[in-house]
Amino acid sequence: MFAEKLKLDGKVAVVTGGGKGIGLSCVQALAEFGARVIIADISPEIAADGQRRMKEAGHDVDIRELDVTKPDDVEALAAELNESYGKVDILVANAGIARSGVAAEDTTDEHWLNVNDVNYNGVFWCNRAFARHMLKGGGGAIVNIGSMSGLISNRPQKQTYYNAAKAGVHQMTSSLAAEWADRGVRVNAVAPTYIETEMTSYRHDNAGMIDVWLRDTPMHRMGQTHEIASVVHFLASDASSLMTGATVVADGGFTCW
Ligand code: NDP
């Protein structure tokens, strides 16, 4: 009974920004449990590379080009995938950018708008577009990738634009969950700590930064992408059938201190 709840056979899943990093691990986790997965990434090259890596791991996944900041494109993709696959059961709204390290007083309009466009607006466009079909069909599960940065203020790097956007994702998750709970669409979020991906590679260019991060983390280590993908899989599966509106923190204890 319990193992059955984790299976995703017959499900169709979309992962935005799924060509690499946390997104690609989510693709692998969902595919391993039986879902048909579509990588929707802004870069066709990164999407194709992710598809190749999944093939090597034994999974056939499909790819689409998508810029989550373009609501018309998001709507069109949701319609096309529902037409092509008959439904989309799972959305992982993962696409995000950081552009960390700029003080609030030095943040340009372009910088603020760009980070919020991808990390905040883009999450809403995707939730709205895919939920429209889920609400009409057989329901669904949405997992938004937030961040512990939506709960704390990072140090030493400054990134108010990012932290504010991620806090917005957590609140958006809760509000959408409340609107859709009685119509079969669950919406949850994951708030990761620092994960070893290209997004956090700037740590190598900033002497002492990693020492601060690890000192502030009770587990004294960064996370791996698979450790987030496991949580995403749980939230996408029937194993979390009573959960909606939650932001699950996966942070090595960072927010304990
Ligand atoms: P990566 O940079 O490794 O991967 C992000 C992917 O999203 C890339 O393929 C990127 O393409 C794509 N992408 C960027 N912009 C868009 C867009 N407008 N539309 C569609 N796809 C886009 O990042 P991570 O895997 O590290 O991060 C994934 C998510 O996890 C993000 O939301 C991030 O904020 C969040 N997160 C990450 C943490 C970390 O420490 N790494 C910690 C907490 C949260 P391209 O490379 O071409 O830009």
Short mmCIF file of C-alpha atoms and ligand atoms in Angstrom, two decimals:
data_model
loop_
_atom_site.label_atom_id
_atom_site.label_comp_id
_atom_site.label_asym_id
_atom_site.label_seq_id
_atom_site.Cartn_x
_atom_site.Cartn_y
_atom_site.Cartn_z
CA MET A 1 0.00 0.00 0.00
CA PHE A 2 2.64 2.53 0.94
CA ALA A 3 5.09 1.72 -1.85
CA GLU A 4 2.19 2.06 -4.30
CA LYS A 5 1.65 5.67 -3.27
CA LEU A 6 5.12 6.59 -4.47
CA LYS A 7 4.62 5.26 -7.97
CA LEU A 8 3.90 7.63 -10.86
CA ASP A 9 3.08 5.15 -13.61
CA GLY A 10 0.80 6.72 -16.20
CA LYS A 11 1.45 10.26 -14.95
CA VAL A 12 2.66 13.08 -17.17
CA ALA A 13 5.05 15.59 -15.58
CA VAL A 14 6.59 18.88 -16.72
CA VAL A 15 9.71 20.34 -15.12
CA THR A 16 10.58 23.95 -16.00
CA GLY A 17 14.29 24.70 -16.13
CA GLY A 18 14.63 20.93 -16.18
CA GLY A 19 17.71 20.69 -18.40
CA LYS A 20 20.26 20.76 -15.60
CA GLY A 21 20.78 21.22 -11.87
CA ILE A 22 17.94 20.61 -9.44
CA GLY A 23 15.43 20.46 -12.30
CA LEU A 24 17.24 17.62 -14.05
CA SER A 25 17.41 15.61 -10.82
CA CYS A 26 13.65 16.13 -10.47
CA VAL A 27 13.22 14.84 -14.02
CA GLN A 28 15.18 11.72 -13.13
CA ALA A 29 13.31 11.11 -9.87
CA LEU A 30 9.89 11.43 -11.53
CA ALA A 31 10.96 9.27 -14.48
CA GLU A 32 12.38 6.57 -12.19
CA PHE A 33 8.99 6.30 -10.50
CA GLY A 34 7.26 5.85 -13.85
CA ALA A 35 6.17 9.31 -15.03
CA ARG A 36 6.47 10.49 -18.62
CA VAL A 37 8.53 13.64 -18.16
CA ILE A 38 8.91 16.72 -20.33
CA ILE A 39 11.86 19.07 -19.79
CA ALA A 40 10.75 22.66 -20.47
CA ASP A 41 13.85 24.85 -20.55
CA ILE A 42 14.73 28.25 -21.96
CA SER A 43 17.79 26.75 -23.62
CA PRO A 44 17.21 24.08 -26.30
CA GLU A 45 20.86 23.02 -25.95
CA ILE A 46 20.60 22.52 -22.19
CA ALA A 47 17.29 20.69 -22.62
CA ALA A 48 18.84 18.39 -25.24
CA ASP A 49 21.83 17.74 -23.01
CA GLY A 50 19.51 16.87 -20.14
CA GLN A 51 17.57 14.55 -22.42
CA ARG A 52 20.82 12.83 -23.43
CA ARG A 53 21.88 12.42 -19.81
CA MET A 54 18.51 10.92 -18.95
CA LYS A 55 18.84 8.52 -21.90
CA GLU A 56 22.17 7.39 -20.47
CA ALA A 57 20.41 6.83 -17.15
CA GLY A 58 17.80 4.69 -18.90
CA HIS A 59 14.93 7.16 -19.25
CA ASP A 60 13.25 8.51 -22.37
CA VAL A 61 12.17 12.07 -21.68
CA ASP A 62 10.82 14.72 -24.03
CA ILE A 63 11.89 18.33 -24.37
CA ARG A 64 10.27 21.66 -25.14
CA GLU A 65 11.67 25.19 -25.33
CA LEU A 66 10.05 27.55 -22.81
CA ASP A 67 10.80 30.93 -21.32
CA VAL A 68 8.67 31.07 -18.18
CA THR A 69 8.60 34.87 -18.27
CA LYS A 70 6.38 34.80 -21.37
CA PRO A 71 2.81 34.10 -20.20
CA ASP A 72 1.47 33.53 -23.73
CA ASP A 73 4.17 30.93 -24.39
CA VAL A 74 3.42 29.25 -21.06
CA GLU A 75 -0.29 29.09 -21.93
CA ALA A 76 0.51 27.72 -25.38
CA LEU A 77 2.80 25.03 -23.99
CA ALA A 78 0.23 23.94 -21.39
CA ALA A 79 -2.38 23.64 -24.15
CA GLU A 80 -0.04 21.78 -26.49
CA LEU A 81 1.10 19.28 -23.85
CA ASN A 82 -2.46 18.61 -22.67
CA GLU A 83 -3.38 17.99 -26.30
CA SER A 84 -0.34 15.84 -27.10
CA TYR A 85 -0.28 13.76 -23.90
CA GLY A 86 -3.97 13.94 -22.99
CA LYS A 87 -3.22 15.60 -19.64
CA VAL A 88 -0.46 16.94 -17.41
CA ASP A 89 -0.65 15.57 -13.86
CA ILE A 90 2.47 17.12 -12.34
CA LEU A 91 4.12 20.52 -12.71
CA VAL A 92 7.47 21.29 -11.12
CA ALA A 93 7.95 25.06 -11.37
CA ASN A 94 11.70 25.01 -10.93
CA ALA A 95 13.16 27.54 -13.40
CA GLY A 96 15.04 30.24 -11.57
CA ILE A 97 18.02 32.59 -11.63
CA ALA A 98 20.04 34.15 -8.80
CA ARG A 99 22.32 37.01 -9.93
CA SER A 100 23.46 37.16 -6.30
CA GLY A 101 25.84 39.67 -4.79
CA VAL A 102 24.36 43.10 -5.51
CA ALA A 103 23.47 45.40 -2.62
CA ALA A 104 19.91 46.71 -2.49
CA GLU A 105 21.03 50.32 -2.99
CA ASP A 106 22.97 49.32 -6.11
CA THR A 107 20.26 47.13 -7.64
CA THR A 108 19.16 48.42 -11.02
CA ASP A 109 15.56 48.32 -12.20
CA GLU A 110 16.60 45.76 -14.82
CA HIS A 111 18.17 43.50 -12.19
CA TRP A 112 15.15 43.59 -9.87
CA LEU A 113 12.65 43.10 -12.68
CA ASN A 114 14.61 40.28 -14.34
CA VAL A 115 15.03 38.17 -11.19
CA ASN A 116 11.43 38.70 -10.16
CA ASP A 117 10.19 38.02 -13.68
CA VAL A 118 11.76 34.56 -13.74
CA ASN A 119 11.55 33.56 -10.07
CA TYR A 120 8.17 35.05 -9.14
CA ASN A 121 6.08 35.98 -12.19
CA GLY A 122 7.23 32.89 -14.07
CA VAL A 123 6.10 30.60 -11.26
CA PHE A 124 2.64 32.16 -11.32
CA TRP A 125 2.29 32.00 -15.11
CA CYS A 126 3.15 28.27 -14.98
CA ASN A 127 0.86 27.52 -12.01
CA ARG A 128 -2.03 29.37 -13.64
CA ALA A 129 -1.64 27.84 -17.08
CA PHE A 130 -1.20 24.21 -16.01
CA ALA A 131 -3.78 24.40 -13.20
CA ARG A 132 -6.43 25.62 -15.65
CA HIS A 133 -6.22 22.21 -17.33
CA MET A 134 -5.82 20.27 -14.07
CA LEU A 135 -8.93 21.93 -12.61
CA LYS A 136 -10.96 20.93 -15.67
CA GLY A 137 -9.47 17.46 -15.76
CA GLY A 138 -8.56 14.97 -13.10
CA GLY A 139 -6.66 17.25 -10.73
CA GLY A 140 -2.93 17.39 -10.29
CA ALA A 141 0.07 18.13 -8.12
CA ILE A 142 2.21 21.25 -8.42
CA VAL A 143 5.57 21.65 -6.73
CA ASN A 144 7.16 25.08 -6.72
CA ILE A 145 10.84 25.48 -6.00
CA GLY A 146 11.18 28.22 -3.42
CA SER A 147 14.26 28.67 -1.26
CA MET A 148 15.38 29.01 2.33
CA SER A 149 16.22 32.52 1.10
CA GLY A 150 12.49 33.17 1.29
CA LEU A 151 12.76 32.52 5.02
CA ILE A 152 16.12 34.05 5.95
CA SER A 153 18.43 36.80 4.71
CA ASN A 154 21.55 35.28 3.23
CA ARG A 155 25.04 36.29 4.23
CA PRO A 156 27.62 37.33 3.20
CA GLN A 157 26.16 37.80 -0.30
CA LYS A 158 23.46 40.39 -0.79
CA GLN A 159 20.40 39.43 -2.86
CA THR A 160 17.24 41.14 -1.62
CA TYR A 161 15.60 40.76 -5.06
CA TYR A 162 16.03 36.96 -4.90
CA ASN A 163 14.98 36.57 -1.27
CA ALA A 164 11.82 38.64 -1.79
CA ALA A 165 10.87 36.70 -4.91
CA LYS A 166 11.26 33.37 -3.13
CA ALA A 167 9.20 34.54 -0.13
CA GLY A 168 6.55 35.45 -2.68
CA VAL A 169 6.69 31.93 -4.12
CA HIS A 170 6.00 30.46 -0.68
CA GLN A 171 3.01 32.72 -0.11
CA MET A 172 1.76 32.15 -3.67
CA THR A 173 1.95 28.40 -3.02
CA SER A 174 -0.19 28.69 0.09
CA SER A 175 -2.76 30.97 -1.53
CA LEU A 176 -3.12 28.88 -4.69
CA ALA A 177 -3.39 25.72 -2.58
CA ALA A 178 -6.29 27.23 -0.65
CA GLU A 179 -8.09 28.21 -3.89
CA TRP A 180 -7.70 24.83 -5.56
CA ALA A 181 -7.73 22.33 -2.65
CA ASP A 182 -11.37 21.31 -3.05
CA ARG A 183 -10.92 20.81 -6.80
CA GLY A 184 -8.17 18.23 -6.69
CA VAL A 185 -5.11 20.36 -7.35
CA ARG A 186 -2.46 20.31 -4.64
CA VAL A 187 0.23 23.00 -4.55
CA ASN A 188 3.32 22.68 -2.37
CA ALA A 189 6.80 24.18 -2.36
CA VAL A 190 10.31 23.10 -1.44
CA ALA A 191 12.75 25.51 0.19
CA PRO A 192 16.30 24.22 -0.38
CA THR A 193 19.52 25.32 1.28
CA TYR A 194 22.62 25.95 -0.87
CA ILE A 195 22.80 23.18 -3.45
CA GLU A 196 25.83 22.31 -5.55
CA THR A 197 24.77 23.52 -9.00
CA GLU A 198 25.95 26.13 -11.48
CA MET A 199 23.75 28.64 -9.69
CA THR A 200 25.98 28.58 -6.62
CA SER A 201 29.29 28.37 -8.52
CA TYR A 202 29.99 32.02 -7.64
CA ARG A 203 31.08 30.72 -4.24
CA HIS A 204 34.40 29.79 -5.87
CA ASP A 205 35.06 33.43 -6.81
CA ASN A 206 34.45 34.82 -3.33
CA ALA A 207 37.08 33.97 -0.75
CA GLY A 208 35.60 32.81 2.53
CA MET A 209 32.00 32.66 1.30
CA ILE A 210 31.71 28.90 1.50
CA ASP A 211 33.15 28.98 5.04
CA VAL A 212 30.32 31.28 6.15
CA TRP A 213 27.70 29.10 4.47
CA LEU A 214 29.00 25.91 6.08
CA ARG A 215 29.50 27.53 9.47
CA ASP A 216 25.86 28.68 9.41
CA THR A 217 24.57 25.21 8.48
CA PRO A 218 24.15 22.69 11.31
CA MET A 219 25.01 19.83 8.91
CA HIS A 220 28.09 21.82 7.79
CA ARG A 221 27.64 20.88 4.14
CA MET A 222 25.86 21.98 0.99
CA GLY A 223 23.04 19.91 -0.47
CA GLN A 224 23.02 17.73 -3.57
CA THR A 225 20.40 18.02 -6.28
CA HIS A 226 19.04 14.52 -5.62
CA GLU A 227 18.23 15.53 -2.04
CA ILE A 228 15.78 18.11 -3.36
CA ALA A 229 14.45 15.84 -6.11
CA SER A 230 13.45 13.24 -3.49
CA VAL A 231 11.32 15.81 -1.70
CA VAL A 232 9.80 16.97 -4.98
CA HIS A 233 8.93 13.39 -5.87
CA PHE A 234 7.24 12.91 -2.49
CA LEU A 235 5.18 16.08 -2.94
CA ALA A 236 4.25 15.11 -6.51
CA SER A 237 3.14 11.62 -5.44
CA ASP A 238 0.10 10.31 -3.59
CA ALA A 239 2.35 9.76 -0.56
CA SER A 240 1.67 13.43 0.23
CA SER A 241 -2.06 13.31 -0.56
CA LEU A 242 -3.05 15.29 2.56
CA MET A 243 -0.47 18.01 1.97
CA THR A 244 -1.22 21.24 0.20
CA GLY A 245 0.02 24.78 0.75
CA ALA A 246 3.14 23.57 2.55
CA THR A 247 6.66 24.82 2.06
CA VAL A 248 8.92 21.91 2.94
CA VAL A 249 12.31 23.10 4.13
CA ALA A 250 15.27 20.95 3.06
CA ASP A 251 18.18 22.94 4.42
CA GLY A 252 20.56 20.81 6.48
CA GLY A 253 19.19 22.61 9.53
CA PHE A 254 20.12 26.11 8.30
CA THR A 255 16.90 27.70 9.59
CA CYS A 256 17.31 26.08 13.04
CA TRP A 257 19.86 28.73 13.96
P1 NDP B 1 20.56 26.08 -12.53
O1 NDP B 1 21.05 27.40 -12.96
O2 NDP B 1 21.52 24.95 -12.41
O3 NDP B 1 19.36 25.60 -13.49
C1 NDP B 1 18.27 26.43 -13.75
C2 NDP B 1 17.69 26.08 -15.09
O4 NDP B 1 16.58 26.96 -15.36
C3 NDP B 1 18.69 26.29 -16.23
O5 NDP B 1 18.59 25.25 -17.18
C4 NDP B 1 18.26 27.63 -16.79
O6 NDP B 1 18.66 27.83 -18.13
C5 NDP B 1 16.76 27.51 -16.66
N1 NDP B 1 16.09 28.79 -16.79
C6 NDP B 1 16.55 30.01 -16.45
N2 NDP B 1 15.68 30.97 -16.77
C7 NDP B 1 14.64 30.35 -17.36
C8 NDP B 1 13.43 30.79 -17.93
N3 NDP B 1 13.12 32.11 -18.00
N4 NDP B 1 12.57 29.89 -18.44
C9 NDP B 1 12.87 28.57 -18.41
N5 NDP B 1 14.00 28.09 -17.90
C10 NDP B 1 14.89 28.96 -17.37
O7 NDP B 1 19.81 26.35 -11.15
P2 NDP B 1 19.49 25.38 -9.91
O8 NDP B 1 19.25 24.01 -10.39
O9 NDP B 1 20.51 25.63 -8.88
O10 NDP B 1 18.13 26.04 -9.40
C11 NDP B 1 16.86 25.52 -9.71
C12 NDP B 1 15.83 26.20 -8.81
O11 NDP B 1 16.18 25.96 -7.45
C13 NDP B 1 15.75 27.71 -8.96
O12 NDP B 1 14.43 28.15 -8.84
C14 NDP B 1 16.58 28.21 -7.79
O13 NDP B 1 16.23 29.51 -7.40
C15 NDP B 1 16.22 27.17 -6.75
N6 NDP B 1 17.17 27.09 -5.65
C16 NDP B 1 18.48 26.79 -5.90
C17 NDP B 1 19.37 26.71 -4.86
C18 NDP B 1 20.82 26.40 -5.07
O14 NDP B 1 21.59 26.55 -4.10
N7 NDP B 1 21.26 25.96 -6.25
C19 NDP B 1 18.95 26.93 -3.46
C20 NDP B 1 17.55 27.22 -3.31
C21 NDP B 1 16.69 27.28 -4.38
P3 NDP B 1 19.97 28.77 -18.38
O15 NDP B 1 21.12 28.09 -17.70
O16 NDP B 1 20.09 28.84 -19.87
O17 NDP B 1 19.67 30.11 -17.75
#
